[in-house]
Short mmCIF file of C-alpha atoms and ligand atoms in Angstrom, two decimals:
data_model
loop_
_atom_site.label_atom_id
_atom_site.label_comp_id
_atom_site.label_asym_id
_atom_site.label_seq_id
_atom_site.Cartn_x
_atom_site.Cartn_y
_atom_site.Cartn_z
CA MET A 1 69.92 58.80 88.07
CA ALA A 2 68.32 61.51 85.92
CA LEU A 3 70.51 64.60 85.92
CA THR A 4 67.62 67.01 85.87
CA ALA A 5 65.99 68.86 88.77
CA ASN A 6 64.52 72.11 90.04
CA TRP A 7 66.36 73.61 93.00
CA ASN A 8 65.44 76.59 95.16
CA PHE A 9 68.80 77.02 96.82
CA PRO A 10 70.58 79.41 96.70
CA THR A 11 68.06 80.70 94.12
CA ALA A 12 65.60 79.16 91.66
CA ILE A 13 67.65 76.82 89.45
CA ARG A 14 66.43 74.74 86.51
CA PHE A 15 69.07 72.06 86.14
CA GLY A 16 69.32 69.65 83.22
CA ALA A 17 70.34 69.05 79.62
CA GLY A 18 68.21 70.94 77.11
CA ARG A 19 66.57 73.19 79.67
CA VAL A 20 67.70 76.36 77.92
CA SER A 21 64.45 75.77 76.00
CA GLU A 22 62.73 77.11 79.15
CA LEU A 23 64.44 80.49 78.84
CA GLY A 24 61.21 82.30 77.95
CA ASP A 25 59.43 80.80 80.91
CA ALA A 26 62.34 81.73 83.18
CA CYS A 27 62.16 85.34 81.93
CA ARG A 28 58.45 85.53 82.65
CA ALA A 29 59.02 84.02 86.10
CA ALA A 30 61.58 86.80 86.73
CA GLY A 31 59.14 89.45 85.47
CA ILE A 32 61.01 90.15 82.23
CA THR A 33 59.06 90.83 79.04
CA ARG A 34 61.67 92.66 76.94
CA PRO A 35 65.04 91.05 77.67
CA LEU A 36 68.48 92.25 76.67
CA LEU A 37 70.73 89.23 76.17
CA VAL A 38 74.23 90.17 77.35
CA THR A 39 77.10 88.04 76.12
CA ASP A 40 80.64 88.27 74.71
CA PRO A 41 81.89 88.34 71.11
CA GLY A 42 83.14 84.73 71.36
CA VAL A 43 79.79 83.31 72.48
CA ALA A 44 77.53 85.58 70.36
CA PRO A 45 78.06 83.74 67.02
CA LEU A 46 77.73 80.21 68.50
CA ASP A 47 74.73 77.96 67.86
CA ILE A 48 73.94 77.93 71.59
CA THR A 49 73.21 81.67 71.41
CA ALA A 50 70.96 81.23 68.39
CA GLY A 51 69.18 78.51 70.38
CA ALA A 52 68.67 80.81 73.35
CA LEU A 53 67.26 83.57 71.13
CA GLU A 54 64.99 81.02 69.45
CA ALA A 55 63.67 79.92 72.85
CA LEU A 56 62.87 83.55 73.66
CA ALA A 57 61.16 84.11 70.30
CA GLU A 58 59.08 80.95 70.75
CA ALA A 59 57.87 82.31 74.06
CA GLY A 60 56.85 85.54 72.30
CA LEU A 61 59.63 87.62 73.89
CA GLU A 62 61.33 90.15 71.70
CA ALA A 63 65.01 90.23 72.67
CA ALA A 64 67.98 92.35 71.68
CA VAL A 65 71.63 91.34 72.00
CA PHE A 66 74.54 93.24 73.52
CA SER A 67 77.76 91.30 72.93
CA GLN A 68 80.54 93.80 73.62
CA VAL A 69 81.76 92.24 76.87
CA GLN A 70 85.46 91.48 76.94
CA PRO A 71 87.17 88.85 79.13
CA ASN A 72 87.77 90.50 82.52
CA PRO A 73 84.98 93.03 81.77
CA THR A 74 85.59 96.75 82.21
CA ALA A 75 83.53 99.74 83.32
CA ALA A 76 83.34 100.82 79.66
CA ASN A 77 81.70 97.46 78.80
CA VAL A 78 79.12 98.02 81.54
CA GLU A 79 78.44 101.60 80.41
CA ALA A 80 77.96 100.55 76.79
CA GLY A 81 75.56 97.77 77.78
CA LEU A 82 73.69 100.05 80.17
CA ALA A 83 73.12 102.56 77.36
CA VAL A 84 71.64 99.80 75.16
CA LEU A 85 69.47 98.57 78.05
CA ARG A 86 68.08 102.01 78.80
CA GLU A 87 67.65 103.16 75.20
CA GLY A 88 65.95 99.90 74.21
CA GLY A 89 63.50 100.08 77.11
CA HIS A 90 64.51 96.61 78.30
CA ASP A 91 63.05 95.47 81.59
CA GLY A 92 65.62 92.78 82.38
CA VAL A 93 68.77 90.96 81.31
CA VAL A 94 69.53 87.45 80.16
CA ALA A 95 73.16 87.09 81.21
CA PHE A 96 74.48 84.42 78.85
CA GLY A 97 78.08 83.21 78.71
CA GLY A 98 81.10 82.74 80.92
CA GLY A 99 81.78 84.63 84.13
CA SER A 100 82.69 87.74 82.16
CA ALA A 101 79.30 87.95 80.45
CA LEU A 102 77.43 86.96 83.61
CA ASP A 103 79.18 89.57 85.75
CA ALA A 104 78.74 92.32 83.15
CA GLY A 105 75.08 91.37 82.61
CA LYS A 106 74.36 91.39 86.34
CA VAL A 107 76.02 94.78 86.88
CA ILE A 108 74.28 96.29 83.82
CA ALA A 109 70.91 95.15 85.22
CA PHE A 110 71.82 96.40 88.70
CA MET A 111 72.77 99.84 87.34
CA ARG A 112 69.60 100.31 85.28
CA GLY A 113 67.87 102.71 87.68
CA GLN A 114 70.83 103.91 89.76
CA THR A 115 71.83 107.56 89.78
CA ARG A 116 75.23 107.17 91.40
CA PRO A 117 78.31 105.94 89.48
CA MET A 118 79.11 102.23 89.52
CA TRP A 119 82.28 102.47 91.65
CA ASP A 120 80.11 103.81 94.51
CA PHE A 121 78.79 100.26 94.88
CA GLU A 122 82.09 98.52 95.40
CA ASP A 123 81.96 95.76 98.00
CA VAL A 124 83.23 97.92 100.86
CA GLY A 125 81.42 98.05 104.21
CA ASP A 126 77.77 98.92 103.70
CA TRP A 127 78.23 100.78 100.40
CA TRP A 128 75.60 98.52 98.85
CA THR A 129 72.95 100.35 100.91
CA ARG A 130 73.60 103.39 98.68
CA ALA A 131 71.74 101.62 95.87
CA ASP A 132 68.08 102.16 95.05
CA PRO A 133 66.71 98.58 95.14
CA ASP A 134 63.77 99.60 92.94
CA GLY A 135 66.25 100.53 90.22
CA ILE A 136 67.61 96.98 89.92
CA ALA A 137 66.37 95.10 86.86
CA PRO A 138 65.94 91.31 87.12
CA VAL A 139 68.38 88.83 85.59
CA VAL A 140 68.08 85.32 84.22
CA ALA A 141 71.59 83.86 84.40
CA VAL A 142 72.66 81.12 81.99
CA PRO A 143 76.31 80.06 82.30
CA THR A 144 78.10 78.56 79.29
CA THR A 145 81.30 77.79 81.23
CA ALA A 146 81.51 75.74 84.44
CA GLY A 147 83.74 77.70 86.75
CA THR A 148 82.91 81.07 88.23
CA GLY A 149 79.47 80.24 89.62
CA SER A 150 78.62 83.90 89.06
CA GLU A 151 75.08 82.77 88.21
CA VAL A 152 74.44 82.17 91.91
CA GLY A 153 76.48 85.09 93.23
CA ARG A 154 75.54 88.52 94.54
CA ALA A 155 78.42 90.34 92.92
CA GLY A 156 80.07 91.17 89.63
CA VAL A 157 83.81 91.54 89.14
CA ILE A 158 84.65 94.56 86.98
CA THR A 159 88.15 95.74 86.05
CA ASN A 160 89.07 99.36 86.67
CA VAL A 161 91.45 99.97 83.78
CA GLU A 162 92.74 103.24 85.26
CA THR A 163 93.97 101.66 88.49
CA HIS A 164 94.52 98.16 87.02
CA THR A 165 92.42 96.62 89.75
CA LYS A 166 89.59 94.12 89.76
CA LYS A 167 86.74 95.54 91.80
CA VAL A 168 83.76 93.66 93.20
CA ILE A 169 80.41 95.39 92.73
CA PHE A 170 78.02 93.96 95.30
CA HIS A 171 74.35 94.05 96.20
CA PRO A 172 72.31 91.28 97.83
CA ARG A 173 69.68 91.71 95.12
CA MET A 174 72.23 91.07 92.40
CA MET A 175 71.56 87.36 92.96
CA PRO A 176 69.74 86.32 89.76
CA PRO A 177 66.15 85.29 90.62
CA GLN A 178 66.20 82.63 87.86
CA VAL A 179 69.08 80.42 86.74
CA ILE A 180 69.30 77.78 84.03
CA LEU A 181 72.11 75.23 84.37
CA ASP A 182 72.13 73.37 81.06
CA PRO A 183 75.24 71.21 80.57
CA GLU A 184 74.67 71.06 76.79
CA LEU A 185 75.70 74.72 76.62
CA THR A 186 79.18 73.82 77.85
CA VAL A 187 79.79 70.93 75.42
CA GLY A 188 81.58 73.13 72.87
CA LEU A 189 84.02 74.66 75.36
CA PRO A 190 87.58 74.15 74.13
CA PRO A 191 89.62 71.89 76.48
CA HIS A 192 91.89 74.67 77.76
CA ILE A 193 88.86 76.75 78.87
CA THR A 194 87.25 73.65 80.40
CA ALA A 195 90.48 73.20 82.37
CA GLY A 196 90.89 76.81 83.51
CA THR A 197 87.25 77.34 84.46
CA GLY A 198 87.07 73.96 86.22
CA MET A 199 90.10 74.89 88.29
CA ASP A 200 88.34 78.15 89.27
CA ALA A 201 85.49 76.04 90.67
CA LEU A 202 88.06 73.96 92.57
CA ALA A 203 89.78 77.11 93.85
CA HIS A 204 86.45 78.46 95.14
CA CYS A 205 85.62 75.22 96.95
CA LEU A 206 89.13 74.75 98.33
CA GLU A 207 89.58 78.32 99.55
CA ALA A 208 86.07 78.37 101.05
CA TYR A 209 86.77 75.08 102.82
CA CYS A 210 90.12 76.30 104.21
CA SER A 211 88.92 79.76 105.20
CA PRO A 212 88.82 79.86 109.02
CA SER A 213 85.43 81.53 109.58
CA TYR A 214 82.56 79.53 111.09
CA HIS A 215 80.15 78.46 108.36
CA PRO A 216 79.58 74.68 108.45
CA MET A 217 76.91 74.83 105.73
CA ALA A 218 79.27 76.45 103.25
CA GLU A 219 82.01 74.07 104.30
CA GLY A 220 79.88 71.00 103.55
CA ILE A 221 78.99 72.36 100.11
CA ALA A 222 82.66 73.04 99.41
CA VAL A 223 83.67 69.46 100.23
CA GLU A 224 81.11 67.94 97.86
CA GLY A 225 82.12 70.49 95.20
CA ILE A 226 85.74 69.34 95.49
CA ARG A 227 84.64 65.72 95.10
CA LEU A 228 82.68 66.56 91.95
CA VAL A 229 85.70 68.33 90.44
CA LYS A 230 87.98 65.45 91.39
CA GLU A 231 85.71 62.91 89.73
CA ASN A 232 84.62 64.87 86.65
CA LEU A 233 87.01 67.60 85.51
CA LEU A 234 89.44 65.32 83.67
CA ASP A 235 86.57 63.48 81.99
CA ALA A 236 85.05 66.77 80.78
CA TYR A 237 88.49 67.92 79.61
CA ARG A 238 89.23 64.72 77.69
CA ASP A 239 85.76 64.26 76.20
CA GLY A 240 83.85 67.53 75.95
CA GLU A 241 80.68 65.63 75.02
CA ASP A 242 80.60 63.65 78.27
CA ILE A 243 77.33 65.20 79.38
CA GLU A 244 77.40 63.64 82.85
CA ALA A 245 80.85 65.10 83.55
CA ARG A 246 79.71 68.45 82.13
CA ALA A 247 76.61 68.37 84.35
CA ASN A 248 78.62 67.58 87.47
CA MET A 249 81.09 70.38 86.68
CA LEU A 250 78.20 72.86 86.34
CA SER A 251 77.01 71.77 89.77
CA ALA A 252 80.51 72.10 91.21
CA ALA A 253 80.81 75.62 89.81
CA ALA A 254 77.53 76.75 91.34
CA MET A 255 78.53 75.08 94.62
CA GLY A 256 81.89 76.88 94.68
CA ALA A 257 80.24 80.27 94.46
CA THR A 258 77.64 79.25 97.04
CA ALA A 259 80.39 78.15 99.41
CA PHE A 260 82.69 81.14 99.03
CA GLN A 261 80.49 83.48 101.02
CA LYS A 262 82.45 81.78 103.81
CA GLY A 263 85.62 83.36 102.42
CA LEU A 264 88.25 82.96 99.72
CA GLY A 265 91.99 83.35 100.20
CA ALA A 266 95.45 83.98 98.81
CA ILE A 267 94.89 82.09 95.54
CA HIS A 268 92.34 84.71 94.52
CA ALA A 269 94.23 87.58 96.19
CA LEU A 270 97.39 86.82 94.17
CA SER A 271 95.43 86.09 91.01
CA HIS A 272 93.38 89.30 90.83
CA PRO A 273 96.34 91.69 90.32
CA VAL A 274 97.73 89.36 87.65
CA GLY A 275 94.38 89.29 85.84
CA ALA A 276 94.00 93.05 86.07
CA ILE A 277 97.54 93.84 84.85
CA TYR A 278 98.23 91.04 82.35
CA ASN A 279 94.61 90.20 81.36
CA THR A 280 95.20 86.49 81.99
CA HIS A 281 92.33 84.02 82.30
CA HIS A 282 91.06 84.07 85.90
CA GLY A 283 90.67 80.32 86.44
CA LEU A 284 93.94 79.45 84.73
CA THR A 285 95.76 82.01 86.88
CA ASN A 286 94.23 80.53 90.05
CA ALA A 287 95.26 77.07 88.91
CA VAL A 288 98.89 78.13 88.57
CA PHE A 289 98.94 79.66 92.07
CA MET A 290 97.08 76.84 93.85
CA PRO A 291 100.01 74.61 95.01
CA TYR A 292 102.17 77.59 96.07
CA VAL A 293 99.37 78.93 98.25
CA MET A 294 98.70 75.47 99.68
CA ASP A 295 102.38 75.35 100.57
CA PHE A 296 102.19 78.74 102.27
CA ASN A 297 99.12 77.64 104.27
CA ARG A 298 100.48 74.18 105.06
CA GLU A 299 100.63 74.41 108.88
CA ALA A 300 97.36 76.33 109.17
CA VAL A 301 95.36 73.80 107.14
CA TRP A 302 97.18 70.56 108.04
CA ASP A 303 94.38 69.05 110.17
CA LYS A 304 91.62 70.21 107.86
CA MET A 305 93.37 68.72 104.84
CA GLU A 306 93.74 65.45 106.72
CA ARG A 307 89.96 65.37 107.19
CA LEU A 308 89.26 66.46 103.60
CA SER A 309 91.57 63.83 102.16
CA GLY A 310 89.88 61.18 104.28
CA TRP A 311 86.45 62.17 102.96
CA LEU A 312 87.69 62.18 99.37
CA GLY A 313 89.58 58.89 99.57
CA ILE A 314 92.94 60.57 99.00
CA GLU A 315 95.73 58.90 100.93
CA GLY A 316 98.32 60.84 102.88
CA GLY A 317 96.46 63.89 104.23
CA TYR A 318 97.96 67.24 103.25
CA PRO A 319 100.86 65.87 101.15
CA GLY A 320 98.45 63.51 99.40
CA PHE A 321 96.09 66.35 98.56
CA LEU A 322 98.94 68.54 97.30
CA ASP A 323 100.05 65.67 95.12
CA PHE A 324 96.50 65.32 93.75
CA VAL A 325 96.47 69.03 92.84
CA LEU A 326 99.86 68.86 91.14
CA ARG A 327 98.85 65.79 89.12
CA LEU A 328 95.47 67.26 88.14
CA ARG A 329 97.17 70.46 86.97
CA ARG A 330 99.67 68.51 84.91
CA ASP A 331 97.00 66.27 83.35
CA LEU A 332 95.00 69.39 82.39
CA GLY A 333 98.02 70.93 80.66
CA ILE A 334 98.20 73.83 83.11
CA PRO A 335 101.61 75.49 83.36
CA HIS A 336 103.55 75.25 86.60
CA THR A 337 104.93 78.79 86.60
CA ILE A 338 103.46 82.25 86.01
CA ASP A 339 106.01 83.24 83.35
CA ARG A 340 104.25 80.74 81.10
CA ILE A 341 100.99 82.72 81.30
CA GLY A 342 102.78 85.93 80.35
CA VAL A 343 103.76 87.36 83.75
CA ASP A 344 107.24 88.91 84.04
CA ASP A 345 109.13 89.55 87.26
CA GLY A 346 109.13 93.35 87.00
CA ARG A 347 106.07 94.25 89.09
CA PHE A 348 106.06 91.87 92.05
CA ASP A 349 106.26 94.64 94.69
CA GLU A 350 103.33 96.50 93.16
CA MET A 351 101.32 93.30 92.76
CA ALA A 352 102.08 92.23 96.35
CA ASP A 353 100.73 95.57 97.63
CA MET A 354 97.57 95.02 95.57
CA ALA A 355 97.18 91.39 96.71
CA ILE A 356 97.16 92.15 100.43
CA VAL A 357 94.36 94.70 100.10
CA ASP A 358 92.30 92.51 97.77
CA PRO A 359 89.04 91.70 99.63
CA THR A 360 89.72 87.98 99.28
CA ALA A 361 93.04 88.14 101.17
CA GLY A 362 91.30 88.41 104.55
CA GLY A 363 89.83 84.91 104.16
CA ASN A 364 93.20 83.20 103.92
CA PRO A 365 93.88 80.82 106.83
CA ARG A 366 97.30 82.42 107.40
CA PRO A 367 97.67 86.23 107.37
CA LEU A 368 99.07 87.42 104.04
CA LYS A 369 101.67 90.19 104.43
CA ALA A 370 103.25 92.11 101.56
CA HIS A 371 106.54 90.19 101.89
CA ASP A 372 104.61 86.89 101.87
CA ALA A 373 102.77 87.87 98.71
CA ARG A 374 106.06 88.89 97.11
CA ASP A 375 107.64 85.56 98.10
CA LEU A 376 104.67 83.72 96.64
CA TYR A 377 104.96 85.58 93.32
CA GLU A 378 108.65 84.67 93.27
CA ALA A 379 107.95 81.04 94.15
CA ALA A 380 105.33 80.84 91.39
CA PHE A 381 107.77 82.43 88.95
CA GLU A 382 110.58 80.04 89.83
CA GLY A 383 108.42 76.95 90.32
CA ARG A 384 109.30 76.41 94.01
CA VAL A 385 106.83 74.09 95.76
CA ALA A 386 108.34 72.50 98.85
N1 NAD B 401 81.11 86.86 90.12
C1 NAD B 401 81.90 85.98 90.67
O1 NAD B 401 81.64 85.52 91.74
C2 NAD B 401 83.14 85.54 89.96
C3 NAD B 401 83.85 84.44 90.45
C4 NAD B 401 85.00 84.04 89.77
C5 NAD B 401 85.38 84.70 88.61
N2 NAD B 401 84.67 85.77 88.16
C6 NAD B 401 85.05 86.51 86.94
O2 NAD B 401 84.61 85.77 85.80
C7 NAD B 401 85.47 86.04 84.70
C8 NAD B 401 85.97 84.73 84.10
O3 NAD B 401 84.89 83.97 83.63
P1 NAD B 401 85.13 82.60 82.83
O4 NAD B 401 86.23 81.86 83.47
O5 NAD B 401 83.84 81.90 82.71
O6 NAD B 401 85.69 83.07 81.41
P2 NAD B 401 85.10 84.12 80.35
O7 NAD B 401 83.70 84.46 80.63
O8 NAD B 401 86.08 85.25 80.26
O9 NAD B 401 85.16 83.26 79.03
C9 NAD B 401 86.38 82.73 78.55
C10 NAD B 401 86.26 82.44 77.07
O10 NAD B 401 85.39 81.34 76.85
C11 NAD B 401 84.53 81.62 75.77
N3 NAD B 401 83.32 80.79 75.96
C12 NAD B 401 82.41 80.91 76.95
N4 NAD B 401 81.48 79.94 76.83
C13 NAD B 401 81.79 79.22 75.75
C14 NAD B 401 81.21 78.05 75.11
N5 NAD B 401 80.14 77.44 75.62
N6 NAD B 401 81.83 77.57 74.02
C15 NAD B 401 82.95 78.14 73.52
N7 NAD B 401 83.54 79.22 74.08
C16 NAD B 401 82.97 79.75 75.18
C17 NAD B 401 84.34 83.11 75.82
O11 NAD B 401 83.95 83.64 74.57
C18 NAD B 401 85.71 83.59 76.24
O12 NAD B 401 86.54 83.76 75.11
C19 NAD B 401 86.62 86.90 85.25
O13 NAD B 401 86.39 88.25 84.92
C20 NAD B 401 86.54 86.67 86.74
O14 NAD B 401 87.07 87.72 87.49
C21 NAD B 401 83.56 86.17 88.80
FE1 FE2 B 402 87.37 82.70 91.08
#
């Protein structure tokens, strides 16, 4: 089966190895003639970035680069990029990199013609209607990690360094009109980033699947996303050049983000305060929390996990699935406890208060109270999975 295709759901996606060569065409299709390529300092010097710029030059598009996006991007990163976008007269953004670069690029493009400050567009109620839609510049999104699925999302996650919180900036038109999913761009990912980002894709699919709201379409996508992770993440981790595994992980990542409009849950709610305070990698942090949250949700998801396990050929229902997660984590070299990603036990109360108001907490199948969140931080610190 040829792993190349054009999809129109949830947006226009050019899928296949080598298709970054179509970047110029994708820009034109999005109405961009003077792109600003937004990326991070790790990706900027790589050959894949030179290749993307070459593809733009070949299409006659004069591009500039803004590469000052840090992992867990901040408002200052967005402001700096926005200044370059406006001063350079750019009419759109090529968001190129991992979730950090994609989120920053999307928010920079969104902010181009806005007059209100960025925090006014946090994903709260109908705040997105405050935005001037004509002020939003188009984006071509090109992920170089397979995890966040931000390329098919309508939001960007930006850290507020003053309050140490991760905030979601949302607008329906933040969905990039053109996406290129080229697995060759992910071949050079170091194994530990392959592992962490892949587990983020799994966390998106799993939390979306378990979230109790009614959205059978999203649920179906989540199930297939979980299967793709199950059958490909270890292969991509062990052999980064396995292009089929890389391709399937890129699909799984995009599917996770497509599915999670149904809801996320306590994995993300516990993870966001940790990422904001300790600047840990998002996917890795989710991976550490996953079995503890499954444990907490055990009764609420028992029947659903039975069904999921049956579909995936995992024996034993919920316990079988938990066992699969624990083994996958171990095989990917992911630590079992949060102290091993740099989290101490001094701020659990504060983090628990942040977790329960995180927008993702509401999607958890079992209500998450402050004392539950505190218990979960303790369990994840001590390594207690029932
Ligand atoms: N918008 C969303 O829906 C959404 C969903 C989940 C997570 N996020 C956000 O995404 C961010 C995490 O994104 P991420 O997990 O992709 O990590 P990342 O973007 O922070 O990148 C991690 C590291 O990988 C490097 N890297 C990226 N591509 C590479 C490549 N091809 N080869 C070698 N190195 C490469 C980067 O330079 C960086 O050092 C977090 O800020 C998180 O909150 C957003
Ligand atoms: Fe995530």
